[in-house]
Tab-separated table of C-alpha atoms in Angstrom:
chain	number	residue	atom	x	y	z
T	1	UNK	CA	87.731	-62.608	-15.408
T	2	UNK	CA	87.709	-61.202	-11.813
T	3	UNK	CA	85.718	-57.993	-13.254
T	4	UNK	CA	83.284	-59.957	-14.795
T	5	UNK	CA	82.599	-62.128	-11.666
T	6	UNK	CA	82.180	-59.144	-9.385
T	7	UNK	CA	78.262	-58.738	-9.764
T	8	UNK	CA	77.813	-62.611	-9.076
T	9	UNK	CA	80.246	-62.505	-6.084
T	10	UNK	CA	78.369	-59.388	-4.715
T	11	UNK	CA	75.035	-61.352	-4.859
T	12	UNK	CA	76.696	-64.320	-3.217
T	13	UNK	CA	77.918	-61.940	-0.303
T	14	UNK	CA	74.566	-60.579	0.141
T	15	UNK	CA	72.931	-64.143	-0.015
T	16	UNK	CA	75.351	-65.150	2.666
T	17	UNK	CA	74.647	-62.187	4.671
T	18	UNK	CA	70.990	-62.917	4.547
T	19	UNK	CA	71.617	-66.560	5.469
T	20	UNK	CA	73.567	-65.505	8.625
T	21	UNK	CA	70.692	-63.258	9.755
T	22	UNK	CA	68.022	-65.983	8.951
T	23	UNK	CA	70.080	-68.738	10.660
T	24	UNK	CA	71.006	-66.383	13.739
T	25	UNK	CA	67.325	-65.202	14.319
T	26	UNK	CA	66.178	-68.812	14.079
T	27	UNK	CA	69.073	-70.446	16.201
T	28	UNK	CA	67.946	-73.331	18.360
T	29	UNK	CA	70.840	-72.635	20.629
T	30	UNK	CA	72.671	-69.122	20.337
T	31	UNK	CA	75.956	-69.975	21.800
T	32	UNK	CA	76.179	-72.986	19.507
T	33	UNK	CA	75.216	-70.827	16.472
T	34	UNK	CA	78.164	-68.445	17.196
T	35	UNK	CA	80.595	-71.223	17.564
T	36	UNK	CA	79.425	-72.973	14.237
T	37	UNK	CA	79.256	-69.895	12.019
T	38	UNK	CA	82.374	-68.121	13.358
T	39	UNK	CA	84.207	-69.224	10.228
T	40	UNK	CA	81.863	-67.424	7.943
T	41	UNK	CA	82.030	-64.205	9.794
T	42	UNK	CA	85.909	-64.692	9.466
T	43	UNK	CA	85.963	-65.761	5.746
T	44	UNK	CA	83.572	-62.922	4.292
T	45	UNK	CA	85.629	-59.958	5.198
T	46	UNK	CA	88.921	-61.684	4.168
T	47	UNK	CA	87.502	-62.972	0.863
T	48	UNK	CA	86.210	-59.253	0.178
T	49	UNK	CA	89.532	-57.618	1.364
T	50	UNK	CA	91.629	-59.709	-0.817
T	51	UNK	CA	89.310	-59.895	-3.931
T	52	UNK	CA	90.999	-56.919	-5.831
T	53	UNK	CA	94.568	-57.921	-5.546
T	54	UNK	CA	94.303	-61.631	-4.996
T	55	UNK	CA	91.224	-63.126	-6.535
T	56	UNK	CA	90.649	-66.956	-6.206
T	57	UNK	CA	89.165	-69.231	-8.758
T	58	UNK	CA	85.354	-69.532	-9.154
T	59	UNK	CA	85.658	-73.232	-7.969
T	60	UNK	CA	86.922	-72.068	-4.662
T	61	UNK	CA	84.306	-69.400	-4.425
T	62	UNK	CA	81.634	-71.750	-5.030
T	63	UNK	CA	83.075	-74.201	-2.712
T	64	UNK	CA	83.152	-71.511	-0.003
T	65	UNK	CA	79.634	-70.525	-0.608
T	66	UNK	CA	78.291	-74.049	-0.196
T	67	UNK	CA	80.268	-74.832	2.695
T	68	UNK	CA	79.018	-71.613	4.351
T	69	UNK	CA	75.463	-72.717	4.116
T	70	UNK	CA	76.365	-76.203	5.335
T	71	UNK	CA	77.813	-74.407	8.547
T	72	UNK	CA	74.688	-71.984	8.861
T	73	UNK	CA	72.265	-74.744	8.710
T	74	UNK	CA	74.102	-76.714	11.065
T	75	UNK	CA	74.410	-73.744	13.342
T	76	UNK	CA	70.988	-72.836	13.238
T	77	UNK	CA	69.382	-76.341	14.099
T	78	UNK	CA	72.629	-77.698	15.843
T	79	UNK	CA	74.074	-80.432	13.762
T	80	UNK	CA	72.144	-83.230	15.740
T	81	UNK	CA	68.841	-81.842	14.828
T	82	UNK	CA	69.044	-80.911	11.055
T	83	UNK	CA	65.998	-82.155	9.424
T	84	UNK	CA	67.893	-83.380	6.493
T	85	UNK	CA	70.209	-85.285	8.646
T	86	UNK	CA	67.060	-87.285	9.944
T	87	UNK	CA	66.000	-88.033	6.434
T	88	UNK	CA	69.538	-89.212	5.598
T	89	UNK	CA	69.531	-91.374	8.722
T	90	UNK	CA	66.225	-92.989	7.538
T	91	UNK	CA	67.401	-93.469	3.989
T	92	UNK	CA	70.549	-95.118	5.013
T	93	UNK	CA	69.407	-97.040	8.053
T	94	UNK	CA	71.450	-95.058	10.508
T	95	UNK	CA	70.878	-94.778	14.329
T	96	UNK	CA	72.159	-91.153	14.487
T	97	UNK	CA	71.726	-87.833	12.547
T	98	UNK	CA	74.767	-87.888	10.100
T	99	UNK	CA	74.590	-84.169	9.245
T	100	UNK	CA	77.816	-83.432	11.185
T	101	UNK	CA	79.632	-85.987	8.868
T	102	UNK	CA	78.400	-83.929	5.962
T	103	UNK	CA	79.810	-80.823	7.632
T	104	UNK	CA	83.266	-82.583	8.061
T	105	UNK	CA	83.370	-83.805	4.784
T	106	UNK	CA	83.082	-80.131	3.413
T	107	UNK	CA	85.758	-79.345	6.112
T	108	UNK	CA	87.888	-81.437	4.062
T	109	UNK	CA	86.580	-80.765	0.568
T	110	UNK	CA	86.723	-77.050	0.545
T	111	UNK	CA	89.952	-76.281	2.531
T	112	UNK	CA	91.891	-78.783	0.234
T	113	UNK	CA	90.831	-76.471	-2.789
T	114	UNK	CA	91.963	-73.350	-0.798
T	115	UNK	CA	95.117	-74.939	0.179
T	116	UNK	CA	95.864	-76.324	-3.314
T	117	UNK	CA	95.291	-72.953	-4.872
T	118	UNK	CA	97.552	-71.052	-2.490
T	119	UNK	CA	100.411	-73.721	-2.672
T	120	UNK	CA	100.148	-73.919	-6.615
T	121	UNK	CA	99.683	-70.389	-7.497
T	122	UNK	CA	102.395	-69.233	-5.012
T	123	UNK	CA	104.768	-71.946	-6.488
T	124	UNK	CA	105.476	-73.184	-2.980
T	125	UNK	CA	105.507	-76.845	-4.036
T	126	UNK	CA	107.058	-78.662	-7.020
T	127	UNK	CA	105.419	-81.718	-8.187
T	128	UNK	CA	101.719	-82.910	-8.326
T	129	UNK	CA	102.215	-85.623	-5.854
T	130	UNK	CA	103.772	-83.537	-3.400
T	131	UNK	CA	101.138	-80.967	-3.794
T	132	UNK	CA	98.420	-83.624	-3.167
T	133	UNK	CA	100.251	-84.839	-0.016
T	134	UNK	CA	100.916	-81.422	1.536
T	135	UNK	CA	97.191	-80.329	0.822
T	136	UNK	CA	95.905	-83.532	2.714
T	137	UNK	CA	98.400	-82.627	5.523
T	138	UNK	CA	96.706	-79.158	5.588
T	139	UNK	CA	93.262	-80.600	5.779
T	140	UNK	CA	94.103	-82.921	8.550
T	141	UNK	CA	95.693	-80.088	10.437
T	142	UNK	CA	92.573	-78.084	10.087
T	143	UNK	CA	90.394	-81.050	11.124
T	144	UNK	CA	92.722	-81.703	14.196
T	145	UNK	CA	92.603	-78.114	15.120
T	146	UNK	CA	88.838	-77.993	15.079
T	147	UNK	CA	88.645	-81.193	17.236
T	148	UNK	CA	90.969	-79.550	19.735
T	149	UNK	CA	88.443	-76.405	19.586
T	150	UNK	CA	85.759	-78.892	20.303
T	151	UNK	CA	87.860	-80.245	23.133
T	152	UNK	CA	88.424	-76.719	24.752
T	153	UNK	CA	84.734	-75.864	24.311
T	154	UNK	CA	83.814	-79.103	26.189
T	155	UNK	CA	86.221	-78.158	29.171
T	156	UNK	CA	85.010	-74.469	29.188
T	157	UNK	CA	81.411	-74.977	29.019
T	158	UNK	CA	80.725	-78.593	30.376
T	159	UNK	CA	77.414	-79.951	29.515
T	160	UNK	CA	76.635	-76.588	27.595
T	161	UNK	CA	78.874	-77.878	24.867
T	162	UNK	CA	76.897	-80.823	23.902
T	163	UNK	CA	75.158	-79.138	21.254
T	164	UNK	CA	78.273	-77.894	19.711
T	165	UNK	CA	80.178	-81.340	19.998
T	166	UNK	CA	77.205	-83.042	18.538
T	167	UNK	CA	78.749	-86.579	19.294
T	168	UNK	CA	75.188	-88.224	19.987
T	169	UNK	CA	76.716	-90.927	22.153
T	170	UNK	CA	79.433	-92.033	19.671
T	171	UNK	CA	82.779	-92.559	21.453
T	172	UNK	CA	84.615	-92.606	18.139
T	173	UNK	CA	83.110	-89.281	16.993
T	174	UNK	CA	86.341	-87.316	16.872
T	175	UNK	CA	88.228	-90.110	14.742
T	176	UNK	CA	85.208	-90.421	12.407
T	177	UNK	CA	84.958	-86.500	11.912
T	178	UNK	CA	88.778	-86.653	10.723
T	179	UNK	CA	88.133	-89.448	8.709
T	180	UNK	CA	85.312	-87.746	6.736
T	181	UNK	CA	87.444	-84.629	6.308
T	182	UNK	CA	90.097	-86.727	4.935
T	183	UNK	CA	87.642	-88.294	2.386
T	184	UNK	CA	86.636	-84.874	1.659
T	185	UNK	CA	90.136	-83.800	0.767
T	186	UNK	CA	90.692	-86.864	-1.221
T	187	UNK	CA	87.344	-86.465	-2.984
T	188	UNK	CA	88.188	-83.047	-3.886
T	189	UNK	CA	91.697	-83.736	-5.296
T	190	UNK	CA	90.334	-86.572	-7.505
T	191	UNK	CA	87.251	-84.763	-8.792
T	192	UNK	CA	87.985	-81.300	-9.049
T	193	UNK	CA	91.974	-81.005	-9.806
T	194	UNK	CA	91.616	-80.811	-13.533
T	195	UNK	CA	88.866	-78.087	-13.452
T	196	UNK	CA	90.740	-76.215	-10.757
T	197	UNK	CA	94.089	-76.231	-12.739
T	198	UNK	CA	92.084	-74.901	-15.801
T	199	UNK	CA	90.673	-72.137	-13.717
T	200	UNK	CA	93.994	-71.311	-12.296
T	201	UNK	CA	95.468	-71.060	-15.683
T	202	UNK	CA	92.743	-68.590	-16.981
T	203	UNK	CA	93.097	-66.533	-13.806
T	204	UNK	CA	96.963	-66.224	-14.163
T	205	UNK	CA	96.488	-64.804	-17.639
T	206	UNK	CA	94.667	-61.617	-16.330
T	207	UNK	CA	95.938	-61.460	-12.885
T	208	UNK	CA	99.313	-61.255	-11.002
T	209	UNK	CA	100.163	-64.501	-9.454
T	210	UNK	CA	100.470	-65.046	-5.538
T	211	UNK	CA	103.882	-64.024	-4.342
T	212	UNK	CA	106.284	-66.845	-4.347
T	213	UNK	CA	108.470	-67.854	-1.438
T	214	UNK	CA	111.558	-66.578	-3.404
T	215	UNK	CA	110.064	-62.933	-3.561
C-alpha cells in the first residue's frame, strides 16, 4: 500500500510546492503570508522524512493536502479578503468574510485525524470514547496555541498584525475560532472514523505499527 501510493504522493508534494510559490509570489501581504503558510513549510519536510518508516493513511494525507491549500489561499489573499469568502458571505447573508472560519474548521478537522491515527496506531489509548475525548482535547490545545500565537503577533507587530488576525471587528473572534475548530474535530470524528479505521487496518497489514508506550 505505501509503495503503490508513492507516485501520487510525489505529485501531491509537487503540487503543494507549486502552490506555495504561486501564493507567495501573489501574496497581498508578505509577512502575513509567511505566518499563515508556516505550517505547510513545517509539515512537508516532516511528512517526507517519516513516509518510509511511518506512513500515514491516505485519508490523513488527503486531509493535509486540502488543509494546506486552505492555508495557502488564506495566506495569499489574507483571510479577510479571500474572494470565495465574499461569495459565502453573500450566500449566507453575513456582514463579514467567513473564510477564516473555514480555516479554523479545517484546523479542527485535519489535526483530529492526525491525532486519532497517532493515538490509535501507537496504542496509547484504550477505548473509543476515551480516544475521541483525547482527540478533541488535542484539537482544542492546537487551536488555543494558535490563538496565543495570534496574540503574540498582535503584541509584536501592533497594527501590522491586523491582516494576520483577521478579526474584522468581531470582539468574539477568538472564541468563535475555537468553536469552529471544535466543530471541525467533531465532524471529522463523526464522519470519517469508520473509513479511518479501515485504512489503518489495511496499513497495519503491510507496515510496522507506530511504537507503543510500552516499547
